[in-house]
PDB file of N, CA and C in Angstrom:
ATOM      1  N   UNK A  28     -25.775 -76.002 110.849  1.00 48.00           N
ATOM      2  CA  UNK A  28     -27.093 -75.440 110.676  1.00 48.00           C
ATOM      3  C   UNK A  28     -27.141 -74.054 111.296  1.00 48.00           C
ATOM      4  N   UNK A  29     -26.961 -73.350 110.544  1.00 51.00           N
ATOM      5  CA  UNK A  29     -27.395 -71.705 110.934  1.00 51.00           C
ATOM      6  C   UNK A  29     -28.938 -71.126 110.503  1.00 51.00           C
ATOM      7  N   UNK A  30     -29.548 -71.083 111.436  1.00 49.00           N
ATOM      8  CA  UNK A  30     -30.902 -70.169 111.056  1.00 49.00           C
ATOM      9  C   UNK A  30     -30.495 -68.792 111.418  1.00 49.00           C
ATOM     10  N   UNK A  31     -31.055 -68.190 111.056  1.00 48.00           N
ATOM     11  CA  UNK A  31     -31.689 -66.672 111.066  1.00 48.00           C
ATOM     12  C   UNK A  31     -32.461 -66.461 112.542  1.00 48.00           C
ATOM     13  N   UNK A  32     -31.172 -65.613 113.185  1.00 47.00           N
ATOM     14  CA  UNK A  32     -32.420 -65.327 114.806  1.00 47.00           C
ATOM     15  C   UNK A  32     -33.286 -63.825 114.612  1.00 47.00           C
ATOM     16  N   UNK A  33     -34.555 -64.261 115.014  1.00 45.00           N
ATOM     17  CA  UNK A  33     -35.164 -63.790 114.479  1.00 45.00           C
ATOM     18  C   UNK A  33     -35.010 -62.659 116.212  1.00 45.00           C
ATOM     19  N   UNK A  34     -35.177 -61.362 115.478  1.00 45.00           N
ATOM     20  CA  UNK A  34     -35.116 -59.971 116.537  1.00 45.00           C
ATOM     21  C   UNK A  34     -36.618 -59.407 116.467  1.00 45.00           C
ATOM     22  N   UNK A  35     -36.860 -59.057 117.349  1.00 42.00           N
ATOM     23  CA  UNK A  35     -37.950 -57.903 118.046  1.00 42.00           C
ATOM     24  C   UNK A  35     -37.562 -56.545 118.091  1.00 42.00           C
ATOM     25  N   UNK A  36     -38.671 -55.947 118.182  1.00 44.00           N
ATOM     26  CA  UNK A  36     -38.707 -54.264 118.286  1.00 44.00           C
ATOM     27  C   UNK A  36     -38.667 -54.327 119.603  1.00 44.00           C
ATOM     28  N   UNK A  37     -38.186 -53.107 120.164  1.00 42.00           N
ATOM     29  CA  UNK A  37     -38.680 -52.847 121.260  1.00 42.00           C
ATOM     30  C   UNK A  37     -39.516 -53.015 122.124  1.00 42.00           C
ATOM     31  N   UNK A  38     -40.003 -53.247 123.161  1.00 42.00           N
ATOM     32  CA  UNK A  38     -41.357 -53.887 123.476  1.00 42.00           C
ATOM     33  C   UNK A  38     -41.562 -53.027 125.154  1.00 42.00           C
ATOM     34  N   UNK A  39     -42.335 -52.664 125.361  1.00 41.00           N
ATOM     35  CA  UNK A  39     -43.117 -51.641 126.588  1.00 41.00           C
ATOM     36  C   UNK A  39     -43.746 -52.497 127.212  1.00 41.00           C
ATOM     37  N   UNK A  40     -43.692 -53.213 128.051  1.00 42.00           N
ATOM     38  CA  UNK A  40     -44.600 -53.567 129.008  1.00 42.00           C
ATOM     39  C   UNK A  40     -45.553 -53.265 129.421  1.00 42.00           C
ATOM     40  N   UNK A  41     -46.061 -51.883 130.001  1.00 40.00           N
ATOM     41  CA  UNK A  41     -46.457 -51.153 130.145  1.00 40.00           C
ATOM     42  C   UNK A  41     -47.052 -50.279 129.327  1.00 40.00           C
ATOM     43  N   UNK A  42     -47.122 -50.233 127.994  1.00 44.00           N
ATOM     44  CA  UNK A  42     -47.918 -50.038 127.176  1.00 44.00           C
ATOM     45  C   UNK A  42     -48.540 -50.351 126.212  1.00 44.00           C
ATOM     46  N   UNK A  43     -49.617 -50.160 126.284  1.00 43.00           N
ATOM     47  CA  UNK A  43     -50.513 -50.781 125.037  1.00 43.00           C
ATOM     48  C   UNK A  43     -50.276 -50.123 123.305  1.00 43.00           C
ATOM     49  N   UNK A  44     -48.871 -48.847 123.208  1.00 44.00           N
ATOM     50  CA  UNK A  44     -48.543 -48.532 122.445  1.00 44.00           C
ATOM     51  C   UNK A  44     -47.523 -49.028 121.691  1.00 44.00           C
ATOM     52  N   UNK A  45     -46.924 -50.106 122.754  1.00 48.00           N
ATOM     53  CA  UNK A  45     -45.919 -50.927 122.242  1.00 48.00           C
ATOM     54  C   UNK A  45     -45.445 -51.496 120.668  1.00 48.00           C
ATOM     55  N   UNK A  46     -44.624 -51.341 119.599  1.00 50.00           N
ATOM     56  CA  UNK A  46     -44.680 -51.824 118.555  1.00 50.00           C
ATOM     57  C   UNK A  46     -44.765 -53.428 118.335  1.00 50.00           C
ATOM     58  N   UNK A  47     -45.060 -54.500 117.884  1.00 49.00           N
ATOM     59  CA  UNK A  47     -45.152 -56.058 117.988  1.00 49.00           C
ATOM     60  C   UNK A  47     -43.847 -56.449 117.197  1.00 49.00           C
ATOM     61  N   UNK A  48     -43.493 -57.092 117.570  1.00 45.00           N
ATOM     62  CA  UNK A  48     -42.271 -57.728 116.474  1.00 45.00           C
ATOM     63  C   UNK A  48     -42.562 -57.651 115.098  1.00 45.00           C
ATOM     64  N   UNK A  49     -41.586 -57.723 114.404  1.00 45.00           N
ATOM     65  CA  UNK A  49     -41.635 -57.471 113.325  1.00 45.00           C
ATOM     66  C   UNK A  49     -41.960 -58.887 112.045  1.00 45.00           C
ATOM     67  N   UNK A  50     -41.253 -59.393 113.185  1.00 46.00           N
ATOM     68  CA  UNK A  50     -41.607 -60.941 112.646  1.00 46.00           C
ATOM     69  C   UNK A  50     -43.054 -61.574 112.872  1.00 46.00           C
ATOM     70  N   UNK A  51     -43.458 -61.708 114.099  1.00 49.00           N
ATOM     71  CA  UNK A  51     -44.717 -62.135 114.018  1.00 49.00           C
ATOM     72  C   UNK A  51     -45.192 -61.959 115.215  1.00 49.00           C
ATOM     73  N   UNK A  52     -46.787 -61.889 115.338  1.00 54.00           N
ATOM     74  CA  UNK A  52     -47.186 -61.425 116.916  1.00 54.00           C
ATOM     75  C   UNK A  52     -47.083 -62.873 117.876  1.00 54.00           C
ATOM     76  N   UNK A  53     -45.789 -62.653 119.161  1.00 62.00           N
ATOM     77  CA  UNK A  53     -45.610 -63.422 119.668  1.00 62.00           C
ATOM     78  C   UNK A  53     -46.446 -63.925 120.722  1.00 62.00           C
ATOM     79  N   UNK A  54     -46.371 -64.822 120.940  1.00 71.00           N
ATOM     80  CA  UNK A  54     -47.443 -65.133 122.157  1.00 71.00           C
ATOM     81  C   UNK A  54     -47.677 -64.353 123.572  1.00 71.00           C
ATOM     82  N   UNK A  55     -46.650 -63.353 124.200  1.00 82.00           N
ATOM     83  CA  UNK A  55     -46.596 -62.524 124.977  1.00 82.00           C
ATOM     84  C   UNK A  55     -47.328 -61.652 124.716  1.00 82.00           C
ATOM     85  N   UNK A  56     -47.491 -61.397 123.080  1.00 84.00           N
ATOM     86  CA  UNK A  56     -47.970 -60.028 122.924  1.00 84.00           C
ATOM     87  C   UNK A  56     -49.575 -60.598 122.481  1.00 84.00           C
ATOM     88  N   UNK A  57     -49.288 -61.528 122.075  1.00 86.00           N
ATOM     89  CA  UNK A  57     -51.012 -61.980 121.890  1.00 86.00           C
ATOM     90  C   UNK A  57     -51.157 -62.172 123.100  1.00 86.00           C
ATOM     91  N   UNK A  58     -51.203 -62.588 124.131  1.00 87.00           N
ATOM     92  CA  UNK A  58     -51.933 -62.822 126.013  1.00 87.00           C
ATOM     93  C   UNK A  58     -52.151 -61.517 126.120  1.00 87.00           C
ATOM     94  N   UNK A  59     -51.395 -60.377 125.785  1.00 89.00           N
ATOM     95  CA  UNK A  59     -51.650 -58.971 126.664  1.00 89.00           C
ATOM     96  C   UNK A  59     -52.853 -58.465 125.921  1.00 89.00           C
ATOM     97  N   UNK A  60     -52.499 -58.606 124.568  1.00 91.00           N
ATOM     98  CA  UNK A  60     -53.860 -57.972 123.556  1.00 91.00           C
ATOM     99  C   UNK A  60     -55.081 -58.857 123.881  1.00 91.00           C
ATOM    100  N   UNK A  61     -55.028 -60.204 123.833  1.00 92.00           N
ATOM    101  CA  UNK A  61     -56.982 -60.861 124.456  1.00 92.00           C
ATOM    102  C   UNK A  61     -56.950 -60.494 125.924  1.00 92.00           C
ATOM    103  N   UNK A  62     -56.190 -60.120 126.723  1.00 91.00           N
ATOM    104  CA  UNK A  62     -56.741 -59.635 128.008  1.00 91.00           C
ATOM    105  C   UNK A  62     -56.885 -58.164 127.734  1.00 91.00           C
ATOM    106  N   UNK A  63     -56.500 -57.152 127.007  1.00 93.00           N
ATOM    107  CA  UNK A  63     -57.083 -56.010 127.215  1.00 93.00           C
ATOM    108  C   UNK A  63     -58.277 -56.261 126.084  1.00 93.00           C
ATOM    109  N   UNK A  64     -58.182 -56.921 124.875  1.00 95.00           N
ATOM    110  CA  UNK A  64     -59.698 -56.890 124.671  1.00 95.00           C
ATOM    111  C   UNK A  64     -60.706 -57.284 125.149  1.00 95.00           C
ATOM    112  N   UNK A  65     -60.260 -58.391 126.049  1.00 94.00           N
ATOM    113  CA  UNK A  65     -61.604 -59.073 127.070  1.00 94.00           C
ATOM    114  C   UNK A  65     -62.090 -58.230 128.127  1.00 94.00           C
ATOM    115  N   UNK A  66     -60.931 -57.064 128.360  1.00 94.00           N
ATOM    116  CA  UNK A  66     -61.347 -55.872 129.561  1.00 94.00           C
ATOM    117  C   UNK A  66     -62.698 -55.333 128.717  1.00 94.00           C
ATOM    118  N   UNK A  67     -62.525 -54.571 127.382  1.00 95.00           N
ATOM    119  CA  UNK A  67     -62.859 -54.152 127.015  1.00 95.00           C
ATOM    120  C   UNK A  67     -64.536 -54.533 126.096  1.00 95.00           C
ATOM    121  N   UNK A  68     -64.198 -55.649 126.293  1.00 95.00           N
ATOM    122  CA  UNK A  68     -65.267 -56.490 125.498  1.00 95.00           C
ATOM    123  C   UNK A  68     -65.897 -57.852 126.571  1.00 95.00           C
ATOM    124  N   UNK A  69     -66.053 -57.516 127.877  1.00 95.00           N
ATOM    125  CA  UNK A  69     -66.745 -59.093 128.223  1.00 95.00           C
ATOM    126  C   UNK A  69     -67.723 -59.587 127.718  1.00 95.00           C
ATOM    127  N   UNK A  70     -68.165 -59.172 126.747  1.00 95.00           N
ATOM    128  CA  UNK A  70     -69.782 -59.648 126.395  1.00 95.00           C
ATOM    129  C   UNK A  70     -69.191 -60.678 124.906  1.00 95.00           C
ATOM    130  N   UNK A  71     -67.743 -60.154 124.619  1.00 95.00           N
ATOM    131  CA  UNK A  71     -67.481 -61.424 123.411  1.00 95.00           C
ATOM    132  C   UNK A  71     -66.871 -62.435 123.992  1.00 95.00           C
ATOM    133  N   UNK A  72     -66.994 -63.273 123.635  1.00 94.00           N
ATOM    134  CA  UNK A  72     -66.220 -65.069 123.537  1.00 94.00           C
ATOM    135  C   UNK A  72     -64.824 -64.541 123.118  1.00 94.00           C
ATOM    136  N   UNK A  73     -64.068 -65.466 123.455  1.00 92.00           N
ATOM    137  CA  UNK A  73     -62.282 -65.455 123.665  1.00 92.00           C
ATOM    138  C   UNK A  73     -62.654 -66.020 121.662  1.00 92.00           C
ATOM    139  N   UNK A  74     -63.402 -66.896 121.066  1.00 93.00           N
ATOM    140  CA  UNK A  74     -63.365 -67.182 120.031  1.00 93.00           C
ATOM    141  C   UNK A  74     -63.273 -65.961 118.949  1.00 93.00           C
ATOM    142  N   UNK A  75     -64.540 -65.123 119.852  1.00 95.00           N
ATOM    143  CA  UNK A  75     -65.322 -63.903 118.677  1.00 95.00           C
ATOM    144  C   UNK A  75     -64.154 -62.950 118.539  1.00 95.00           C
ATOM    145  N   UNK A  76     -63.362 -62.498 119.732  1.00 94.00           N
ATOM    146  CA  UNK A  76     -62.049 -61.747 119.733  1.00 94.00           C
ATOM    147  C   UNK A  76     -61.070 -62.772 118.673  1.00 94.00           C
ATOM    148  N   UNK A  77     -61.044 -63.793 118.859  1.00 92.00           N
ATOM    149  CA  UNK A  77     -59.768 -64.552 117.596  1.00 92.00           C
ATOM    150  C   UNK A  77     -60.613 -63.834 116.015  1.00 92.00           C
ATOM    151  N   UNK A  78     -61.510 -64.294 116.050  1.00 93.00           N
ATOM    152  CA  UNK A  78     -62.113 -64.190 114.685  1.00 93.00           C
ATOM    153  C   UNK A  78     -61.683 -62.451 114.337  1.00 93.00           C
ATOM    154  N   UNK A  79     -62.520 -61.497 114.923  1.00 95.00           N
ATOM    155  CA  UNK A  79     -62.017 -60.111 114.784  1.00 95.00           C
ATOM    156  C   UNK A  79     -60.349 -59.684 114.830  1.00 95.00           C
ATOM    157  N   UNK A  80     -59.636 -60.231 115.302  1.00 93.00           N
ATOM    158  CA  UNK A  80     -58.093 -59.837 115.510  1.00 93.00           C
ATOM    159  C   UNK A  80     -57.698 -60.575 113.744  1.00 93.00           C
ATOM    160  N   UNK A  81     -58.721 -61.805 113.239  1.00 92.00           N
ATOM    161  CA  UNK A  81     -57.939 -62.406 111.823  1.00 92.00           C
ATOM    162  C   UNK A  81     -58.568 -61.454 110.915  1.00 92.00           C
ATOM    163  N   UNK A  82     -59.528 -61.028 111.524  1.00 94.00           N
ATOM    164  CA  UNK A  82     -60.440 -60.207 109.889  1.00 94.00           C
ATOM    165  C   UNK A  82     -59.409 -58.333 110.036  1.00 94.00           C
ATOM    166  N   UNK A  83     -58.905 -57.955 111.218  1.00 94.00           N
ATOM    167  CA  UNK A  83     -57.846 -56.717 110.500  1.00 94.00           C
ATOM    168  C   UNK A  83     -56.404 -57.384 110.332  1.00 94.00           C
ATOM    169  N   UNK A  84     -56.208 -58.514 110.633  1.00 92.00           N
ATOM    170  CA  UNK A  84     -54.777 -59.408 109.904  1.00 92.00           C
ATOM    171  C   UNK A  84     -55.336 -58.862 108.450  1.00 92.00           C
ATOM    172  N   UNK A  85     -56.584 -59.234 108.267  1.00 93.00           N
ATOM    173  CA  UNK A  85     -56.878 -59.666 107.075  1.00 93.00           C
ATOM    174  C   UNK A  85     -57.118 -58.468 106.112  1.00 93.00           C
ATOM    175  N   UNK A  86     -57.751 -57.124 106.951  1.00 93.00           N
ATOM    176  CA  UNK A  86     -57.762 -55.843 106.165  1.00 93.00           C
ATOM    177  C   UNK A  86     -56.285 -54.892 106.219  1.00 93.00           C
ATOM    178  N   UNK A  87     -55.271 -55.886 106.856  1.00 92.00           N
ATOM    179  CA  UNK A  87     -53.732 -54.711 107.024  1.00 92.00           C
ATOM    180  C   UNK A  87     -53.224 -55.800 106.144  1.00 92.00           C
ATOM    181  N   UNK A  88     -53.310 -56.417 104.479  1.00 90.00           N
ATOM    182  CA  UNK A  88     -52.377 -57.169 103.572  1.00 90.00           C
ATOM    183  C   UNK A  88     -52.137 -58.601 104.436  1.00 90.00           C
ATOM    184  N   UNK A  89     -52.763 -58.690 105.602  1.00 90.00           N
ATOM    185  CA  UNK A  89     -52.021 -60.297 106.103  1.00 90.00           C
ATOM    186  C   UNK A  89     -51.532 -60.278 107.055  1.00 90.00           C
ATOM    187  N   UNK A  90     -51.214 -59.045 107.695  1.00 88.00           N
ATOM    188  CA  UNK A  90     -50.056 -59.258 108.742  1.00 88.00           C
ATOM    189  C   UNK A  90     -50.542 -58.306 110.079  1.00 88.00           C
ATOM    190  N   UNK A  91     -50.123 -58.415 111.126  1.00 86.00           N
ATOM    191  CA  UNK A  91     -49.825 -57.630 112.131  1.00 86.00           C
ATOM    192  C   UNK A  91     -49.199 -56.765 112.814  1.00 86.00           C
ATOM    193  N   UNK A  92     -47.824 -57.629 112.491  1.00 83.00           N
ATOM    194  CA  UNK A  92     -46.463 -56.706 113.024  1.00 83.00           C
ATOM    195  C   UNK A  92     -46.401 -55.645 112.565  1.00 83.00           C
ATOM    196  N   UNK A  93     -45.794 -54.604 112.903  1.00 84.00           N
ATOM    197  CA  UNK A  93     -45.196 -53.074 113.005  1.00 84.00           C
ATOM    198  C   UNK A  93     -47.031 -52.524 113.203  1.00 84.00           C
ATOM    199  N   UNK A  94     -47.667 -52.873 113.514  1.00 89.00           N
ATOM    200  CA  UNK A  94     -48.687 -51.869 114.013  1.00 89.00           C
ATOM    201  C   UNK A  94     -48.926 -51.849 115.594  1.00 89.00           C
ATOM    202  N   UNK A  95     -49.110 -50.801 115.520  1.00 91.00           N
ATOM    203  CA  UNK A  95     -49.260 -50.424 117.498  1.00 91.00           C
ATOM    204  C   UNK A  95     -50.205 -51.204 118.044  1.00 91.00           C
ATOM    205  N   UNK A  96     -50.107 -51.759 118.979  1.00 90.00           N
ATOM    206  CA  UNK A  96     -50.998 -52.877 119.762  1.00 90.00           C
ATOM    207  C   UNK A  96     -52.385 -51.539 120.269  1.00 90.00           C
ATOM    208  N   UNK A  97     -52.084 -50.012 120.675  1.00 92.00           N
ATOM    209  CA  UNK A  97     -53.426 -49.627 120.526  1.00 92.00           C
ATOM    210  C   UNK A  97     -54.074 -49.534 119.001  1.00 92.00           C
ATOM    211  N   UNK A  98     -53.262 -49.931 118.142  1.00 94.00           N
ATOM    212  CA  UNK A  98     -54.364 -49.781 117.064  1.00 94.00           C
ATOM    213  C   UNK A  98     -55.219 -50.641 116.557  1.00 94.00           C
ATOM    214  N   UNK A  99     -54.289 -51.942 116.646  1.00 94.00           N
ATOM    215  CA  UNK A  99     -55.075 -53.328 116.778  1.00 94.00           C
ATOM    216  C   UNK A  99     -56.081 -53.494 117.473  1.00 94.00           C
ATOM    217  N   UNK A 100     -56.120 -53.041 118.796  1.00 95.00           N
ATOM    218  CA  UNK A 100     -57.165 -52.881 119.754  1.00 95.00           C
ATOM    219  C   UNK A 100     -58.370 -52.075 119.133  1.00 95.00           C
ATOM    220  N   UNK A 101     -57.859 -50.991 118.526  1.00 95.00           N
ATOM    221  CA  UNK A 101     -58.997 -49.588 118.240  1.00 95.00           C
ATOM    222  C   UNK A 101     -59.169 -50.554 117.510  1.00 95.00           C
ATOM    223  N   UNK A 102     -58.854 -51.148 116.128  1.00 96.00           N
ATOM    224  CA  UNK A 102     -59.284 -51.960 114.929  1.00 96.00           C
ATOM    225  C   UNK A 102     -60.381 -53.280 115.481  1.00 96.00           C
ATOM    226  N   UNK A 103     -59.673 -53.777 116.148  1.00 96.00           N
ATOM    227  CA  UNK A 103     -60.401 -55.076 116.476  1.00 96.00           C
ATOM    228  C   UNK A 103     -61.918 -54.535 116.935  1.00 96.00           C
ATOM    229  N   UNK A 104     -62.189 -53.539 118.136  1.00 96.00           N
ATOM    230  CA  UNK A 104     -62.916 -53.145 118.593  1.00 96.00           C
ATOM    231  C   UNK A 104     -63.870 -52.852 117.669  1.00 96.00           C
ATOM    232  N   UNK A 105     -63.718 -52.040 116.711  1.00 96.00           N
ATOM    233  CA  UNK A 105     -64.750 -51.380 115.481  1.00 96.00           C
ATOM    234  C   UNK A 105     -64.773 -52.770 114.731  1.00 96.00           C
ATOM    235  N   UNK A 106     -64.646 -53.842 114.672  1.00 95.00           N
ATOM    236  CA  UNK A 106     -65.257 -55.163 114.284  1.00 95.00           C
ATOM    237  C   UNK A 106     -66.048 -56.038 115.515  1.00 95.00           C
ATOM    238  N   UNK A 107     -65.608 -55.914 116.443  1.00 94.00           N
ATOM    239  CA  UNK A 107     -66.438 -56.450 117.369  1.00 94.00           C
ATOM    240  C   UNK A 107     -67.830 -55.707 118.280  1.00 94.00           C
TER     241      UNK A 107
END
């Protein structure tokens, strides 16, 4: 049984400019993005941030990866 290992971009710790995997937004990178949107947003529910992060999944074709975690942020924000 050989699968396909799946690789990452580069990843910044330290920045919120960081690219997301290419494969899919991993759970590391989803914890860092609802804590800087919850910085940014205490007045939404951890729910209302899920809902806004699926509706620009939903205006970028479906997906997440290869966009900059500040843009997701800027995006999510102008929905919430």
């Amino acid at each position: 049984e050989n699968f396909p290992r799946k690789t990452s971009a580069p990843f910044c710790t330290n920045s919120y400019d960081a690219f997301i995997s290419p494969d899919t937004l991993n759970l590391s990178t989803f914890t860092k993005l609802m804590k800087k949107l919850e910085e940014i947003h205490p007045e939404a529910s951890r729910d209302k941030i899920v809902d806004a992060l699926l509706e620009v999944r939903k205006n970028n074709k479906g997906i997440l990866s290869g966009l900059p975690i500040s843009s997701i942020v800027e995006r999510t924000s102008v929905i919430l």
